[in-house]
Amino acid sequence: AHAPGDVMLARATRQENLFMTQPQQRNMNGRVFGGFLMRRAFELAYATAFSFCGMPPRFLEVGEVTFKQPVSVGELLSLRAEIRASVDRSELSESLATAYSRAAGCGPGLSAVMQVDVSALVTDPPMRTAALSNTFVFRFGVDAHDADAAADDSSSSSPV
């Protein structure tokens, strides 16, 4: 079975970053503060959505967030983001499309909505293992006006 031309595998949208957790990111229990992890996950999700759609996306909502195990200071943390779903406005119910448009502050509405899933994994390079510590779900939209403007810009620009 062949996929339609506008279908892309989730792994083809993957963006990843890797960093050491630092003492200034700890909470009162000496573990990495969950809000810090969430901010880093959001930043990667936003960059992944931007890379996927080619224009700055509009943040819509945070979906499910899970904290499966604590992250300690000094651990190597890998964040991996993928576009899990992308739907055209025509595929959304009118009430959901209107609610998302209001949340994003879009005038004419959204042309598309995408879901970005981010996984946080504590890695242990000497053992070559990684353990899932957190998952995050974010939804972004593309403003119909922004999408139309981007299409106009690309068709009127000349190659260098």
Coordinates of N, CA, C and O in Angstrom, one line a residue:
A1 N 0.8 -1.2 0.0 CA 0.0 0.0 0.0 C 0.9 1.2 0.0 O 1.9 1.3 0.8
H2 N 0.5 2.2 -0.8 CA 1.3 3.4 -0.9 C 0.5 4.5 -0.2 O -0.7 4.6 -0.3
A3 N 1.3 5.4 0.4 CA 0.7 6.6 1.1 C 0.5 7.7 0.1 O 1.2 7.8 -0.9
P4 N -0.5 8.5 0.3 CA -0.8 9.7 -0.6 C 0.4 10.6 -0.6 O 1.3 10.6 0.4
G5 N 0.6 11.4 -1.6 CA 1.7 12.3 -1.7 C 1.9 13.3 -0.6 O 3.0 13.8 -0.4
D6 N 0.8 13.7 0.1 CA 0.9 14.7 1.1 C 1.1 14.0 2.5 O 1.0 14.7 3.5
V7 N 1.4 12.7 2.6 CA 1.7 12.1 3.8 C 3.2 12.0 4.1 O 4.0 11.7 3.2
M8 N 3.5 12.2 5.4 CA 4.9 12.2 5.8 C 5.1 11.3 7.0 O 4.2 11.4 7.9
L9 N 6.1 10.5 7.1 CA 6.3 9.7 8.2 C 6.7 10.5 9.4 O 7.4 11.5 9.3
A10 N 6.2 10.2 10.6 CA 6.5 11.0 11.8 C 8.0 11.1 12.0 O 8.5 12.2 12.4
R11 N 8.7 10.1 11.8 CA 10.1 10.1 12.0 C 10.8 11.1 11.1 O 11.9 11.6 11.4
A12 N 10.2 11.4 10.0 CA 10.8 12.4 9.0 C 10.7 13.8 9.6 O 11.4 14.7 9.1
T13 N 9.8 14.0 10.6 CA 9.6 15.3 11.2 C 10.4 15.5 12.5 O 10.3 16.6 13.1
R14 N 11.1 14.5 12.9 CA 11.8 14.4 14.2 C 12.8 15.5 14.3 O 13.7 15.7 13.4
Q15 N 12.8 16.2 15.5 CA 13.8 17.1 15.9 C 14.3 16.7 17.3 O 13.5 16.2 18.0
E16 N 15.5 16.9 17.6 CA 16.0 16.4 18.9 C 17.1 17.3 19.4 O 17.8 18.0 18.7
N17 N 17.1 17.4 20.7 CA 18.3 18.1 21.4 C 18.7 17.3 22.6 O 18.0 16.5 23.1
L18 N 19.9 17.5 23.0 CA 20.6 16.8 24.1 C 21.3 17.8 25.0 O 22.0 18.6 24.5
F19 N 21.1 17.6 26.3 CA 21.7 18.6 27.2 C 21.9 17.9 28.6 O 21.2 17.0 29.0
M20 N 22.9 18.5 29.3 CA 23.1 18.1 30.7 C 22.2 18.9 31.6 O 22.2 20.2 31.4
T21 N 21.6 18.3 32.6 CA 20.8 19.1 33.5 C 21.8 19.7 34.5 O 22.8 19.1 34.9
Q22 N 21.4 20.9 35.0 CA 22.3 21.8 35.8 C 21.7 22.0 37.2 O 20.5 22.0 37.3
P23 N 22.5 22.3 38.1 CA 22.0 22.6 39.5 C 21.0 23.7 39.6 O 20.1 23.7 40.4
Q24 N 21.1 24.7 38.7 CA 20.2 25.9 38.8 C 18.8 25.5 38.4 O 17.8 26.2 38.5
Q25 N 18.6 24.3 37.8 CA 17.3 23.8 37.3 C 16.6 22.9 38.3 O 15.6 22.3 38.1
R26 N 17.2 22.7 39.5 CA 16.7 21.8 40.5 C 15.5 22.4 41.3 O 15.4 23.6 41.5
N27 N 14.7 21.6 41.8 CA 13.6 22.0 42.7 C 14.0 21.8 44.2 O 15.1 21.5 44.5
M28 N 13.0 21.9 45.1 CA 13.3 21.8 46.5 C 13.8 20.4 46.9 O 14.4 20.2 47.9
N29 N 13.4 19.4 46.1 CA 13.8 18.0 46.3 C 15.1 17.6 45.7 O 15.5 16.4 45.8
G30 N 15.8 18.6 45.1 CA 17.1 18.3 44.4 C 17.0 17.6 43.0 O 18.0 17.2 42.5
R31 N 15.8 17.5 42.5 CA 15.5 17.0 41.2 C 15.3 18.1 40.2 O 15.1 19.3 40.6
V32 N 15.3 17.9 38.9 CA 15.1 18.9 37.9 C 13.7 19.3 38.0 O 12.7 18.5 38.0
F33 N 13.4 20.7 38.0 CA 12.1 21.3 38.1 C 11.3 20.9 36.9 O 11.7 21.1 35.8
G34 N 10.1 20.4 37.1 CA 9.2 20.0 36.0 C 8.9 21.1 35.1 O 8.7 20.9 33.8
G35 N 8.8 22.3 35.6 CA 8.5 23.5 34.7 C 9.6 23.8 33.7 O 9.4 24.2 32.6
F36 N 10.9 23.5 34.2 CA 12.0 23.7 33.3 C 11.9 22.6 32.1 O 12.1 23.0 31.0
L37 N 11.6 21.4 32.5 CA 11.4 20.4 31.4 C 10.3 20.7 30.5 O 10.5 20.6 29.2
M38 N 9.2 21.2 31.0 CA 8.1 21.6 30.1 C 8.5 22.7 29.2 O 8.1 22.7 28.0
R39 N 9.2 23.7 29.7 CA 9.6 24.8 28.9 C 10.5 24.4 27.7 O 10.4 24.7 26.6
R40 N 11.5 23.5 28.1 CA 12.4 23.0 27.0 C 11.6 22.1 26.0 O 11.9 22.2 24.8
A41 N 10.7 21.4 26.5 CA 9.8 20.6 25.6 C 9.0 21.5 24.7 O 8.9 21.2 23.5
F42 N 8.4 22.6 25.2 CA 7.7 23.5 24.4 C 8.5 24.1 23.4 O 8.1 24.3 22.2
E43 N 9.7 24.6 23.7 CA 10.6 25.2 22.8 C 11.0 24.3 21.6 O 11.0 24.7 20.4
L44 N 11.2 23.0 21.9 CA 11.5 22.1 20.8 C 10.3 21.8 20.0 O 10.3 21.7 18.8
A45 N 9.1 21.7 20.6 CA 7.9 21.4 19.9 C 7.6 22.6 19.0 O 7.2 22.4 17.8
Y46 N 7.8 23.8 19.4 CA 7.5 25.0 18.6 C 8.5 25.0 17.4 O 8.0 25.2 16.2
A47 N 9.7 24.7 17.6 CA 10.7 24.7 16.5 C 10.4 23.6 15.5 O 10.5 23.7 14.3
T48 N 9.9 22.4 16.0 CA 9.5 21.3 15.2 C 8.3 21.7 14.3 O 8.3 21.4 13.1
A49 N 7.3 22.3 14.9 CA 6.1 22.8 14.2 C 6.5 23.8 13.1 O 6.1 23.8 12.0
F50 N 7.4 24.8 13.5 CA 7.9 25.8 12.6 C 8.6 25.2 11.4 O 8.3 25.5 10.2
S51 N 9.5 24.3 11.7 CA 10.2 23.6 10.6 C 9.3 22.8 9.7 O 9.5 22.8 8.5
F52 N 8.3 22.2 10.3 CA 7.3 21.4 9.5 C 6.5 22.2 8.5 O 6.3 21.9 7.4
C53 N 5.9 23.3 9.1 CA 5.0 24.1 8.3 C 5.6 25.3 7.5 O 5.0 25.9 6.7
G54 N 6.8 25.6 7.9 CA 7.6 26.7 7.1 C 7.2 28.1 7.5 O 7.6 29.0 6.8
M55 N 6.5 28.3 8.6 CA 6.1 29.6 9.1 C 5.8 29.5 10.6 O 5.6 28.4 11.1
P56 N 5.9 30.6 11.3 CA 5.7 30.6 12.8 C 4.3 30.0 13.1 O 3.3 30.6 12.6
P57 N 4.2 29.0 13.8 CA 2.9 28.4 14.2 C 2.3 29.2 15.4 O 3.0 30.0 16.1
R58 N 1.0 29.1 15.5 CA 0.3 29.7 16.7 C 0.1 28.6 17.7 O -0.4 27.5 17.4
F59 N 0.5 28.9 18.9 CA 0.3 27.9 20.0 C -1.2 27.8 20.3 O -1.9 28.9 20.5
L60 N -1.7 26.6 20.5 CA -3.1 26.4 20.8 C -3.4 25.9 22.2 O -4.1 26.4 22.9
E61 N -2.7 24.8 22.5 CA -2.9 24.2 23.8 C -1.9 23.2 24.2 O -1.2 22.6 23.3
V62 N -1.8 22.9 25.5 CA -1.0 21.8 26.0 C -1.9 20.6 26.2 O -3.0 20.8 26.8
G63 N -1.6 19.5 25.6 CA -2.4 18.3 25.8 C -1.9 17.6 27.1 O -1.6 18.2 28.1
E64 N -1.8 16.3 27.0 CA -1.4 15.4 28.1 C 0.1 15.6 28.4 O 0.9 15.7 27.5
V65 N 0.4 15.7 29.7 CA 1.8 15.8 30.2 C 1.9 14.7 31.2 O 1.1 14.6 32.1
T66 N 2.9 13.8 31.1 CA 3.2 12.8 32.0 C 4.6 12.9 32.6 O 5.5 13.3 31.9
F67 N 4.7 12.7 33.9 CA 6.0 12.6 34.6 C 6.1 11.2 35.1 O 5.6 10.8 36.1
K68 N 6.9 10.4 34.4 CA 7.0 9.0 34.7 C 8.1 8.7 35.7 O 7.9 7.8 36.5
Q69 N 9.2 9.5 35.7 CA 10.2 9.3 36.6 C 11.0 10.6 36.8 O 11.1 11.4 35.8
P70 N 11.5 10.9 38.0 CA 12.3 12.2 38.1 C 13.6 12.2 37.4 O 14.1 11.2 37.0
V71 N 14.0 13.4 37.1 CA 15.3 13.7 36.4 C 16.2 14.3 37.4 O 15.8 15.3 38.0
S72 N 17.4 13.7 37.6 CA 18.3 14.2 38.5 C 19.3 15.2 37.9 O 19.5 15.2 36.7
V73 N 19.8 16.1 38.7 CA 20.8 17.1 38.3 C 22.0 16.3 37.8 O 22.4 15.3 38.4
G74 N 22.6 16.7 36.7 CA 23.8 16.1 36.2 C 23.5 15.0 35.2 O 24.5 14.4 34.7
E75 N 22.3 14.7 34.9 CA 21.9 13.6 34.0 C 21.9 14.2 32.5 O 21.6 15.4 32.3
L76 N 22.2 13.4 31.6 CA 22.1 13.7 30.2 C 20.7 13.5 29.7 O 20.2 12.3 29.8
L77 N 20.0 14.5 29.2 CA 18.6 14.4 28.9 C 18.4 14.6 27.4 O 19.0 15.6 26.8
S78 N 17.7 13.8 26.7 CA 17.4 13.9 25.3 C 16.0 14.2 25.2 O 15.1 13.5 25.7
L79 N 15.7 15.3 24.4 CA 14.3 15.6 24.1 C 14.1 15.3 22.6 O 14.9 15.7 21.8
R80 N 13.0 14.6 22.3 CA 12.7 14.2 20.9 C 11.3 14.6 20.6 O 10.4 14.3 21.3
A81 N 11.1 15.4 19.5 CA 9.8 15.9 19.1 C 9.5 15.4 17.7 O 10.3 15.3 16.9
E82 N 8.2 15.0 17.5 CA 7.7 14.6 16.2 C 6.3 15.2 16.0 O 5.5 15.3 17.0
I83 N 6.0 15.5 14.8 CA 4.6 15.8 14.4 C 3.9 14.5 14.4 O 4.2 13.6 13.6
R84 N 2.9 14.4 15.3 CA 2.2 13.1 15.4 C 0.9 13.2 14.5 O 0.5 12.2 14.0
A85 N 0.4 14.4 14.3 CA -0.8 14.5 13.4 C -0.9 15.9 12.9 O -0.5 16.9 13.6
S86 N -1.4 16.0 11.7 CA -1.6 17.4 11.1 C -2.9 17.3 10.3 O -3.1 16.3 9.5
V87 N -3.8 18.2 10.6 CA -5.1 18.1 9.9 C -5.4 19.5 9.3 O -5.1 20.5 9.9
D88 N -6.0 19.5 8.2 CA -6.5 20.7 7.5 C -7.8 21.2 8.2 O -8.5 20.3 8.8
R89 N -8.1 22.5 8.1 CA -9.2 23.0 8.8 C -10.5 22.3 8.4 O -11.4 22.1 9.2
S90 N -10.6 21.9 7.1 CA -11.8 21.2 6.6 C -12.1 19.9 7.3 O -13.2 19.4 7.3
E91 N -11.0 19.3 7.9 CA -11.2 18.1 8.7 C -11.6 18.2 10.1 O -11.9 17.3 10.8
L92 N -11.7 19.5 10.6 CA -12.1 19.8 12.0 C -13.6 20.1 12.0 O -14.1 20.6 11.1
S93 N -14.2 19.8 13.2 CA -15.6 20.2 13.3 C -15.6 21.7 13.4 O -14.6 22.4 13.8
E94 N -16.7 22.4 13.0 CA -16.8 23.8 13.0 C -16.5 24.4 14.4 O -15.9 25.4 14.6
S95 N -17.1 23.7 15.5 CA -16.9 24.3 16.8 C -15.5 24.2 17.3 O -14.9 25.1 17.9
L96 N -14.8 23.1 16.9 CA -13.4 23.0 17.3 C -12.5 24.0 16.5 O -11.6 24.6 17.1
A97 N -12.8 24.1 15.2 CA -12.0 25.1 14.4 C -12.2 26.5 15.0 O -11.3 27.3 15.1
T98 N -13.4 26.9 15.4 CA -13.7 28.2 15.9 C -13.0 28.4 17.3 O -12.4 29.4 17.5
A99 N -13.1 27.4 18.1 CA -12.4 27.4 19.5 C -10.9 27.6 19.3 O -10.3 28.4 20.0
Y100 N -10.3 26.8 18.4 CA -8.9 26.9 18.2 C -8.5 28.3 17.6 O -7.5 28.9 18.0
S101 N -9.3 28.8 16.7 CA -9.1 30.1 16.1 C -9.1 31.2 17.2 O -8.3 32.1 17.2
R102 N -10.1 31.1 18.1 CA -10.1 32.1 19.2 C -8.9 32.0 20.1 O -8.3 33.0 20.5
A103 N -8.5 30.7 20.4 CA -7.4 30.5 21.3 C -6.1 31.1 20.7 O -5.2 31.6 21.4
A104 N -6.0 31.0 19.4 CA -4.8 31.4 18.7 C -4.8 32.9 18.4 O -3.8 33.5 17.9
G105 N -6.0 33.5 18.5 CA -6.1 34.9 18.2 C -6.1 35.2 16.7 O -5.6 36.2 16.2
C106 N -6.6 34.2 15.9 CA -6.6 34.3 14.5 C -7.9 35.0 14.0 O -9.0 34.6 14.4
G107 N -7.7 36.0 13.1 CA -8.9 36.6 12.5 C -9.7 35.7 11.7 O -10.7 35.2 12.1
P108 N -9.2 35.4 10.5 CA -10.0 34.5 9.6 C -10.1 33.1 10.0 O -10.8 32.3 9.5
G109 N -9.2 32.7 10.9 CA -9.2 31.3 11.4 C -7.9 30.6 11.0 O -7.0 31.1 10.4
L110 N -7.9 29.3 11.4 CA -6.8 28.5 11.1 C -6.9 27.7 9.8 O -8.0 27.3 9.5
S111 N -5.8 27.5 9.1 CA -5.8 26.7 7.9 C -5.5 25.3 8.3 O -5.8 24.4 7.5
A112 N -4.7 25.0 9.4 CA -4.3 23.7 9.8 C -4.0 23.6 11.2 O -3.7 24.7 11.8
V113 N -4.1 22.5 11.8 CA -3.7 22.2 13.2 C -2.8 21.0 13.2 O -3.0 20.1 12.5
M114 N -1.7 21.1 14.0 CA -0.8 20.0 14.2 C -0.6 19.6 15.6 O -0.6 20.5 16.5
Q115 N -0.3 18.4 15.9 CA 0.0 17.9 17.2 C 1.5 17.5 17.2 O 1.9 16.7 16.4
V116 N 2.2 18.0 18.2 CA 3.6 17.7 18.4 C 3.8 16.9 19.7 O 3.4 17.4 20.7
D117 N 4.3 15.7 19.6 CA 4.6 14.9 20.8 C 6.1 15.0 21.1 O 6.9 14.9 20.2
V118 N 6.4 15.3 22.4 CA 7.8 15.4 22.8 C 8.0 14.3 23.9 O 7.2 14.2 24.8
S119 N 9.1 13.6 23.8 CA 9.5 12.6 24.8 C 10.8 13.1 25.4 O 11.7 13.5 24.7
A120 N 10.9 12.9 26.7 CA 12.2 13.2 27.4 C 12.8 11.9 27.9 O 12.1 11.1 28.6
L121 N 14.0 11.7 27.5 CA 14.7 10.4 27.9 C 16.0 10.7 28.7 O 16.8 11.5 28.2
V122 N 16.1 10.1 29.8 CA 17.4 10.2 30.6 C 18.3 9.2 30.0 O 18.0 8.0 29.9
T123 N 19.4 9.6 29.5 CA 20.3 8.7 28.8 C 21.5 8.4 29.6 O 22.0 9.2 30.5
D124 N 22.1 7.2 29.4 CA 23.2 6.7 30.2 C 24.2 6.3 29.1 O 24.2 5.1 28.7
P125 N 25.1 7.2 28.6 CA 26.0 6.8 27.5 C 26.9 5.6 27.8 O 27.0 4.7 26.9
P126 N 27.5 5.4 29.0 CA 28.3 4.3 29.2 C 27.6 2.9 29.0 O 28.1 2.0 28.5
M127 N 26.3 2.9 29.5 CA 25.5 1.7 29.4 C 24.8 1.7 28.0 O 24.1 0.7 27.8
R128 N 24.8 2.8 27.3 CA 24.0 2.9 26.0 C 22.5 2.6 26.2 O 21.9 1.8 25.4
T129 N 22.0 3.2 27.2 CA 20.6 3.0 27.5 C 19.9 4.4 27.6 O 20.6 5.4 27.8
A130 N 18.6 4.4 27.5 CA 17.8 5.6 27.7 C 16.5 5.2 28.4 O 15.9 4.2 28.0
A131 N 16.0 6.0 29.4 CA 14.8 5.7 30.0 C 13.8 6.8 29.9 O 14.2 8.0 30.1
L132 N 12.6 6.6 29.5 CA 11.6 7.6 29.3 C 11.3 8.2 30.6 O 10.9 7.5 31.6
S133 N 11.4 9.5 30.7 CA 11.1 10.2 32.0 C 9.8 11.1 31.9 O 9.0 11.2 32.9
N134 N 9.5 11.6 30.7 CA 8.4 12.5 30.6 C 7.9 12.5 29.1 O 8.6 12.2 28.2
T135 N 6.6 12.8 29.0 CA 6.0 13.0 27.7 C 5.1 14.2 27.7 O 4.5 14.5 28.7
F136 N 5.1 14.9 26.6 CA 4.4 16.2 26.5 C 3.7 16.2 25.1 O 4.2 15.7 24.1
V137 N 2.5 16.7 25.1 CA 1.7 16.9 23.9 C 1.3 18.4 23.7 O 0.8 19.0 24.7
F138 N 1.7 19.0 22.6 CA 1.4 20.4 22.3 C 0.6 20.4 21.0 O 0.9 19.6 20.1
R139 N -0.3 21.4 20.9 CA -1.0 21.6 19.6 C -0.8 23.0 19.1 O -0.8 24.0 19.9
F140 N -0.5 23.1 17.8 CA -0.2 24.4 17.2 C -1.1 24.5 15.9 O -1.5 23.5 15.4
G141 N -1.3 25.8 15.6 CA -2.1 26.0 14.3 C -1.3 26.9 13.4 O -0.4 27.6 13.8
V142 N -1.8 26.9 12.2 CA -1.3 27.8 11.2 C -2.4 28.8 10.8 O -3.5 28.4 10.4
D143 N -2.2 30.1 11.0 CA -3.2 31.1 10.7 C -3.4 31.1 9.2 O -2.4 31.2 8.4
A144 N -4.7 31.1 8.7 CA -5.0 31.1 7.3 C -4.4 32.3 6.6 O -3.8 32.3 5.5
H145 N -4.4 33.5 7.3 CA -3.8 34.7 6.7 C -2.3 34.6 6.6 O -1.8 35.0 5.5
D146 N -1.6 34.1 7.6 CA -0.2 33.9 7.5 C 0.2 32.9 6.4 O 1.1 33.1 5.6
A147 N -0.6 31.8 6.2 CA -0.4 30.8 5.2 C -0.5 31.4 3.8 O 0.3 31.2 2.9
D148 N -1.6 32.2 3.6 CA -1.8 32.9 2.4 C -0.7 33.9 2.0 O -0.2 34.0 0.9
A149 N -0.2 34.6 3.0 CA 0.8 35.6 2.8 C 2.1 34.9 2.5 O 2.9 35.3 1.6
A150 N 2.4 33.8 3.1 CA 3.6 33.0 2.8 C 3.6 32.4 1.4 O 4.6 32.4 0.7
A151 N 2.4 32.0 1.0 CA 2.3 31.5 -0.4 C 2.5 32.6 -1.4 O 3.1 32.4 -2.4
D152 N 1.9 33.8 -1.1 CA 2.1 34.9 -2.0 C 3.6 35.3 -2.1 O 4.1 35.6 -3.2
D153 N 4.3 35.3 -1.0 CA 5.7 35.7 -0.9 C 6.5 34.7 -1.7 O 7.4 35.1 -2.5
S154 N 6.2 33.4 -1.6 CA 7.1 32.4 -2.3 C 6.8 32.4 -3.8 O 7.7 32.2 -4.6
S155 N 5.6 32.8 -4.2 CA 5.3 32.8 -5.7 C 5.9 34.1 -6.3 O 6.1 34.1 -7.5
S156 N 6.0 35.1 -5.6 CA 6.5 36.4 -6.2 C 8.0 36.6 -6.1 O 8.6 37.5 -6.7
S157 N 8.7 35.7 -5.3 CA 10.1 35.9 -5.1 C 10.9 35.2 -6.3 O 10.4 34.2 -6.8
S158 N 12.0 35.8 -6.6 CA 12.8 35.2 -7.7 C 14.0 34.5 -7.1 O 14.5 34.9 -6.1
P159 N 14.4 33.4 -7.8 CA 15.6 32.7 -7.2 C 16.8 33.5 -7.3 O 17.0 34.3 -8.2
V160 N 17.7 33.3 -6.4 CA 19.0 34.1 -6.3 C 20.0 33.5 -7.2 O 20.2 32.4 -7.5

